[in-house]
mmCIF file of C-alpha atoms and ligand atoms in Angstrom:
data_model
loop_
_atom_site.group_PDB
_atom_site.id
_atom_site.type_symbol
_atom_site.label_atom_id
_atom_site.label_comp_id
_atom_site.label_asym_id
_atom_site.label_seq_id
_atom_site.Cartn_x
_atom_site.Cartn_y
_atom_site.Cartn_z
ATOM 1 C CA MET F 363 7.538 -22.590 -3.792
ATOM 2 C CA ARG F 364 4.122 -22.888 -2.138
ATOM 3 C CA SER F 365 1.469 -25.603 -3.577
ATOM 4 C CA PHE F 366 -2.094 -25.175 -2.453
ATOM 5 C CA ARG F 367 -5.254 -26.970 -2.830
ATOM 6 C CA ARG F 368 -8.856 -25.768 -1.585
ATOM 7 C CA MET F 369 -10.994 -27.514 0.454
ATOM 8 C CA GLY F 370 -13.176 -29.693 -0.481
ATOM 9 C CA ASN F 371 -12.070 -28.952 -4.359
ATOM 10 C CA ILE F 372 -10.545 -32.103 -5.802
ATOM 11 C CA ARG F 373 -9.079 -30.059 -9.061
ATOM 12 C CA LEU F 374 -5.133 -29.777 -8.468
ATOM 13 C CA MET F 375 -4.674 -26.012 -7.866
ATOM 14 C CA PRO F 376 -1.490 -23.845 -9.117
ATOM 15 C CA THR F 377 2.151 -23.654 -7.573
ATOM 16 C CA LEU F 378 3.324 -19.759 -6.794
ATOM 17 C CA ARG F 379 6.743 -19.630 -7.172
ATOM 18 C CA PRO F 380 8.774 -15.924 -7.972
ATOM 19 C CA PHE F 381 8.249 -14.363 -11.149
ATOM 20 C CA ALA F 382 11.554 -15.405 -13.865
ATOM 21 C CA PRO F 383 12.066 -13.364 -17.286
ATOM 22 C CA PRO F 384 11.198 -16.664 -19.219
ATOM 23 C CA ASP F 385 7.422 -15.849 -17.907
ATOM 24 C CA ALA F 386 7.744 -12.504 -19.370
ATOM 25 C CA THR F 387 5.920 -13.539 -22.755
ATOM 26 C CA ALA F 388 2.872 -15.571 -20.826
ATOM 27 C CA VAL F 389 2.422 -12.940 -18.098
ATOM 28 C CA ALA F 390 1.911 -10.163 -20.829
ATOM 29 C CA GLN F 391 -0.150 -12.349 -22.529
ATOM 30 C CA LEU F 392 -2.261 -12.452 -19.453
ATOM 31 C CA ALA F 393 -2.667 -9.333 -19.111
ATOM 32 C CA ALA F 394 -3.858 -8.701 -22.419
ATOM 33 C CA ALA F 395 -6.422 -10.785 -22.189
ATOM 34 C CA SER F 396 -7.498 -8.796 -18.334
ATOM 35 C CA PRO F 397 -8.652 -5.148 -20.220
ATOM 36 C CA GLN F 398 -8.848 -4.286 -16.335
ATOM 37 C CA ALA F 399 -4.983 -4.910 -15.486
ATOM 38 C CA ALA F 400 -1.957 -2.443 -16.391
ATOM 39 C CA GLN F 401 -0.845 -3.004 -19.574
ATOM 40 C CA TRP F 402 3.062 -3.817 -19.956
ATOM 41 C CA SER F 403 4.997 -5.032 -22.958
ATOM 42 C CA GLU F 404 6.508 -8.213 -22.999
ATOM 43 C CA ALA F 405 9.772 -6.465 -23.194
ATOM 44 C CA SER F 406 9.080 -4.437 -19.687
ATOM 45 C CA TYR F 407 8.388 -7.567 -17.890
ATOM 46 C CA ALA F 408 11.524 -9.121 -19.441
ATOM 47 C CA GLN F 409 13.424 -7.310 -17.669
ATOM 48 C CA LEU F 410 11.777 -6.615 -14.660
ATOM 49 C CA ARG F 411 14.271 -7.799 -12.274
ATOM 50 C CA GLU F 412 16.864 -5.408 -13.838
ATOM 51 C CA SER F 413 15.192 -2.395 -12.282
ATOM 52 C CA GLY F 414 15.361 -1.593 -8.618
ATOM 53 C CA GLY F 415 12.837 -2.916 -6.530
ATOM 54 C CA TYR F 416 10.546 -4.947 -8.749
ATOM 55 C CA ALA F 417 8.747 -7.931 -7.675
ATOM 56 C CA GLY F 418 6.644 -10.810 -9.260
ATOM 57 C CA TRP F 419 5.085 -14.002 -8.117
ATOM 58 C CA VAL F 420 3.593 -16.626 -10.545
ATOM 59 C CA ALA F 421 0.964 -19.482 -10.167
ATOM 60 C CA VAL F 422 1.362 -22.285 -12.552
ATOM 61 C CA ALA F 423 -1.052 -24.898 -13.645
ATOM 62 C CA PRO F 424 -0.704 -28.404 -13.201
ATOM 63 C CA ASP F 425 -0.173 -28.085 -16.452
ATOM 64 C CA GLY F 426 2.560 -25.533 -16.936
ATOM 65 C CA SER F 427 0.524 -22.922 -18.075
ATOM 66 C CA LEU F 428 0.393 -19.516 -16.300
ATOM 67 C CA ALA F 429 -2.594 -19.054 -14.007
ATOM 68 C CA GLY F 430 -2.310 -15.715 -12.668
ATOM 69 C CA PHE F 431 0.691 -13.319 -11.452
ATOM 70 C CA ILE F 432 0.951 -10.250 -9.011
ATOM 71 C CA ILE F 433 3.993 -7.369 -9.779
ATOM 72 C CA SER F 434 4.721 -5.502 -6.846
ATOM 73 C CA ARG F 435 7.837 -2.215 -6.357
ATOM 74 C CA THR F 436 9.299 -2.135 -3.232
ATOM 75 C CA ILE F 437 10.891 1.120 -1.784
ATOM 76 C CA THR F 438 12.584 0.855 1.589
ATOM 77 C CA THR F 439 9.440 -0.040 3.995
ATOM 78 C CA GLU F 440 6.626 0.735 1.140
ATOM 79 C CA ALA F 441 5.404 -1.620 -1.621
ATOM 80 C CA GLU F 442 3.206 -0.475 -4.503
ATOM 81 C CA ILE F 443 1.107 -3.424 -6.370
ATOM 82 C CA LEU F 444 1.535 -2.676 -9.741
ATOM 83 C CA ASN F 445 -0.433 -5.382 -11.918
ATOM 84 C CA LEU F 446 -2.426 -8.558 -10.530
ATOM 85 C CA ALA F 447 -4.118 -10.936 -12.824
ATOM 86 C CA VAL F 448 -5.786 -14.234 -13.102
ATOM 87 C CA ALA F 449 -6.441 -16.461 -16.260
ATOM 88 C CA SER F 450 -10.582 -16.102 -16.749
ATOM 89 C CA GLN F 451 -11.242 -19.404 -16.960
ATOM 90 C CA LEU F 452 -9.564 -19.925 -13.261
ATOM 91 C CA ARG F 453 -11.015 -17.010 -11.818
ATOM 92 C CA ARG F 454 -13.145 -17.343 -8.146
ATOM 93 C CA SER F 455 -10.965 -20.384 -6.923
ATOM 94 C CA GLY F 456 -8.946 -18.343 -4.812
ATOM 95 C CA ILE F 457 -5.418 -18.039 -6.907
ATOM 96 C CA ALA F 458 -5.442 -14.273 -6.582
ATOM 97 C CA ALA F 459 -5.916 -14.581 -2.747
ATOM 98 C CA GLU F 460 -3.043 -16.907 -2.672
ATOM 99 C CA LEU F 461 -1.016 -14.594 -4.876
ATOM 100 C CA LEU F 462 -1.629 -11.842 -2.768
ATOM 101 C CA ALA F 463 -1.129 -13.694 0.550
ATOM 102 C CA PHE F 464 2.217 -14.886 -0.723
ATOM 103 C CA ALA F 465 2.997 -10.662 -1.586
ATOM 104 C CA LEU F 466 2.130 -9.907 1.614
ATOM 105 C CA GLU F 467 4.238 -12.394 3.302
ATOM 106 C CA ASN F 468 7.078 -11.653 1.316
ATOM 107 C CA PHE F 469 6.753 -7.942 1.485
ATOM 108 C CA THR F 470 6.128 -8.784 5.607
ATOM 109 C CA LEU F 471 9.588 -10.394 6.222
ATOM 110 C CA ALA F 472 11.493 -8.007 3.733
ATOM 111 C CA GLY F 473 10.205 -5.102 6.344
ATOM 112 C CA VAL F 474 7.665 -3.421 4.119
ATOM 113 C CA ARG F 475 5.354 -1.785 6.484
ATOM 114 C CA ARG F 476 2.903 -0.189 3.848
ATOM 115 C CA VAL F 477 1.266 -1.582 0.770
ATOM 116 C CA TYR F 478 -0.782 0.477 -1.701
ATOM 117 C CA LEU F 479 -1.984 0.336 -5.025
ATOM 118 C CA GLU F 480 -4.713 1.940 -7.468
ATOM 119 C CA VAL F 481 -7.502 0.661 -9.084
ATOM 120 C CA ARG F 482 -10.201 1.286 -11.270
ATOM 121 C CA ALA F 483 -13.307 2.228 -9.725
ATOM 122 C CA SER F 484 -15.538 -0.104 -11.611
ATOM 123 C CA ASN F 485 -13.393 -2.927 -10.767
ATOM 124 C CA VAL F 486 -15.716 -4.568 -8.031
ATOM 125 C CA PRO F 487 -13.495 -7.725 -8.136
ATOM 126 C CA ALA F 488 -10.383 -6.299 -7.660
ATOM 127 C CA ILE F 489 -11.864 -4.319 -5.034
ATOM 128 C CA ALA F 490 -13.478 -6.841 -3.455
ATOM 129 C CA LEU F 491 -10.620 -8.671 -3.646
ATOM 130 C CA TYR F 492 -8.312 -6.295 -1.301
ATOM 131 C CA GLU F 493 -11.176 -5.368 0.881
ATOM 132 C CA LYS F 494 -11.010 -9.006 1.761
ATOM 133 C CA HIS F 495 -7.293 -8.913 2.724
ATOM 134 C CA ALA F 496 -7.711 -5.934 4.844
ATOM 135 C CA PHE F 497 -7.049 -2.969 2.199
ATOM 136 C CA VAL F 498 -8.714 0.322 3.171
ATOM 137 C CA ILE F 499 -9.734 3.067 0.605
ATOM 138 C CA THR F 500 -7.301 6.106 1.282
ATOM 139 C CA GLY F 501 -9.093 8.183 -1.499
ATOM 140 C CA THR F 502 -9.733 8.544 -5.110
ATOM 141 C CA ARG F 503 -7.898 10.191 -7.894
ATOM 142 C CA PRO F 504 -10.641 11.663 -10.547
ATOM 143 C CA ASN F 505 -10.268 10.606 -14.486
ATOM 144 C CA TYR F 506 -6.953 9.041 -13.447
ATOM 145 C CA TYR F 507 -7.487 5.849 -16.289
ATOM 146 C CA GLN F 508 -7.662 6.354 -19.842
ATOM 147 C CA TYR F 509 -9.558 4.195 -22.634
ATOM 148 C CA PRO F 510 -12.165 4.445 -20.995
ATOM 149 C CA THR F 511 -11.609 7.660 -18.928
ATOM 150 C CA GLU F 512 -12.307 6.566 -15.774
ATOM 151 C CA SER F 513 -11.269 7.397 -11.619
ATOM 152 C CA ALA F 514 -8.578 5.549 -9.988
ATOM 153 C CA VAL F 515 -9.780 4.018 -6.095
ATOM 154 C CA LEU F 516 -6.519 4.501 -3.829
ATOM 155 C CA MET F 517 -5.792 1.502 -1.147
ATOM 156 C CA GLU F 518 -3.553 0.837 1.475
ATOM 157 C CA LYS F 519 -2.623 -2.021 3.688
ATOM 158 C CA LEU F 520 -0.582 -1.608 6.976
ATOM 159 C CA LEU F 521 2.174 -4.343 7.934
ATOM 160 C CA THR F 522 2.870 -5.263 11.523
ATOM 161 C CA ALA F 523 6.670 -6.660 11.876
ATOM 162 C CA PRO F 524 6.690 -9.958 12.571
ATOM 163 C CA LYS F 525 6.975 -10.964 16.296
ATOM 164 C CA SER F 526 10.885 -12.173 16.962
HETATM 165 C C1 COA N 1522 -9.371 -9.400 -9.448
HETATM 166 C C2 COA N 1522 -8.788 -10.897 -10.054
HETATM 167 C C3 COA N 1522 -7.407 -10.877 -9.870
HETATM 168 C C4 COA N 1522 -9.701 -12.060 -8.624
HETATM 169 O O1 COA N 1522 -9.561 -13.001 -9.185
HETATM 170 P P1 COA N 1522 -9.760 -14.385 -8.776
HETATM 171 O O2 COA N 1522 -8.728 -15.468 -8.576
HETATM 172 O O3 COA N 1522 -11.029 -14.549 -9.384
HETATM 173 O O4 COA N 1522 -10.370 -14.066 -7.154
HETATM 174 P P2 COA N 1522 -10.267 -15.299 -5.558
HETATM 175 O O5 COA N 1522 -10.823 -16.376 -6.312
HETATM 176 O O6 COA N 1522 -8.571 -14.854 -5.091
HETATM 177 O O7 COA N 1522 -11.104 -14.086 -5.115
HETATM 178 C C5 COA N 1522 -10.961 -13.511 -3.655
HETATM 179 C C6 COA N 1522 -12.212 -12.878 -3.065
HETATM 180 O O8 COA N 1522 -12.025 -11.961 -4.358
HETATM 181 C C7 COA N 1522 -13.039 -11.096 -4.173
HETATM 182 N N1 COA N 1522 -14.002 -11.373 -5.647
HETATM 183 C C8 COA N 1522 -12.829 -12.006 -6.390
HETATM 184 N N2 COA N 1522 -13.796 -12.309 -8.121
HETATM 185 C C9 COA N 1522 -15.258 -11.328 -6.977
HETATM 186 C C10 COA N 1522 -16.007 -10.970 -8.461
HETATM 187 N N3 COA N 1522 -15.803 -11.353 -9.586
HETATM 188 N N4 COA N 1522 -17.064 -10.386 -7.981
HETATM 189 C C11 COA N 1522 -17.145 -10.044 -6.223
HETATM 190 N N5 COA N 1522 -15.760 -10.424 -5.266
HETATM 191 C C12 COA N 1522 -14.945 -11.211 -6.310
HETATM 192 C C13 COA N 1522 -14.202 -12.052 -3.897
HETATM 193 O O9 COA N 1522 -14.490 -11.662 -2.163
HETATM 194 C C14 COA N 1522 -13.198 -13.160 -3.421
HETATM 195 O O10 COA N 1522 -13.536 -14.380 -2.199
HETATM 196 P P3 COA N 1522 -14.905 -14.931 -2.279
HETATM 197 O O11 COA N 1522 -14.538 -15.786 -3.701
HETATM 198 O O12 COA N 1522 -14.607 -16.131 -1.100
HETATM 199 O O13 COA N 1522 -15.977 -14.460 -2.467
HETATM 200 C C15 COA N 1522 -9.393 -11.699 -11.175
HETATM 201 O O14 COA N 1522 -10.373 -11.204 -11.161
HETATM 202 C C16 COA N 1522 -8.995 -10.461 -12.625
HETATM 203 O O15 COA N 1522 -7.623 -11.425 -12.931
HETATM 204 N N6 COA N 1522 -9.299 -9.510 -13.138
HETATM 205 C C17 COA N 1522 -9.155 -8.782 -13.629
HETATM 206 C C18 COA N 1522 -7.653 -8.059 -14.053
HETATM 207 C C19 COA N 1522 -7.446 -6.935 -12.690
HETATM 208 O O16 COA N 1522 -8.525 -6.488 -12.430
HETATM 209 N N7 COA N 1522 -6.806 -6.989 -12.007
HETATM 210 C C20 COA N 1522 -6.603 -5.899 -10.974
HETATM 211 C C21 COA N 1522 -5.830 -4.858 -11.033
HETATM 212 S S1 COA N 1522 -5.680 -3.842 -9.717
#
């Protein structure tokens, strides 16, 4: 678990911990309230840890509510970020940055050397977030998304093994 608060910000910040099946309802609700996020059923989240390679981390606000989450899938040395969202009233306070940094730390320690993702081309906040964490754009998939139809931007970040 990790607790954090921003310098100069007296508001208590969320605690980060691994996703657990009882988080499924809140995660599905937060995703549903974020149209740019991938939309999975609550049951998909509840069964997440039964499927090989899937992992997630959640940010929990001091009042116990879900502030944000990140979901990934790792296959040997590659990890895909499948979903990430932060509660709308808590955005721009560093929560996604903390979730992403936490996931990247865990990937590195698990031997992951390449992290990749797809994001809607119009999703300026998410693309800016990933670029700030040194993800680079590697291509696009035209008309990849539906409702509305839109291209996907492909991004990746290479990780280096921790020094022993
Ligand atoms: C994208 C999202 C997860 C960012 O969460 P957040 O907690 O607000 O992000 P942070 O506060 O950690 O911001 C980190 C950096 O991301 C970038 N960023 C975040 N929101 C931004 C915005 N609205 N406009 C421009 N840049 C933005 C900035 O570089 C920011 O650093 P700064 O605050 O020092 O400028 C959030 O907007 C969200 O939940 N969106 C809906 C779901 C979604 O788009 N998920 C991504 C699917 S791939």
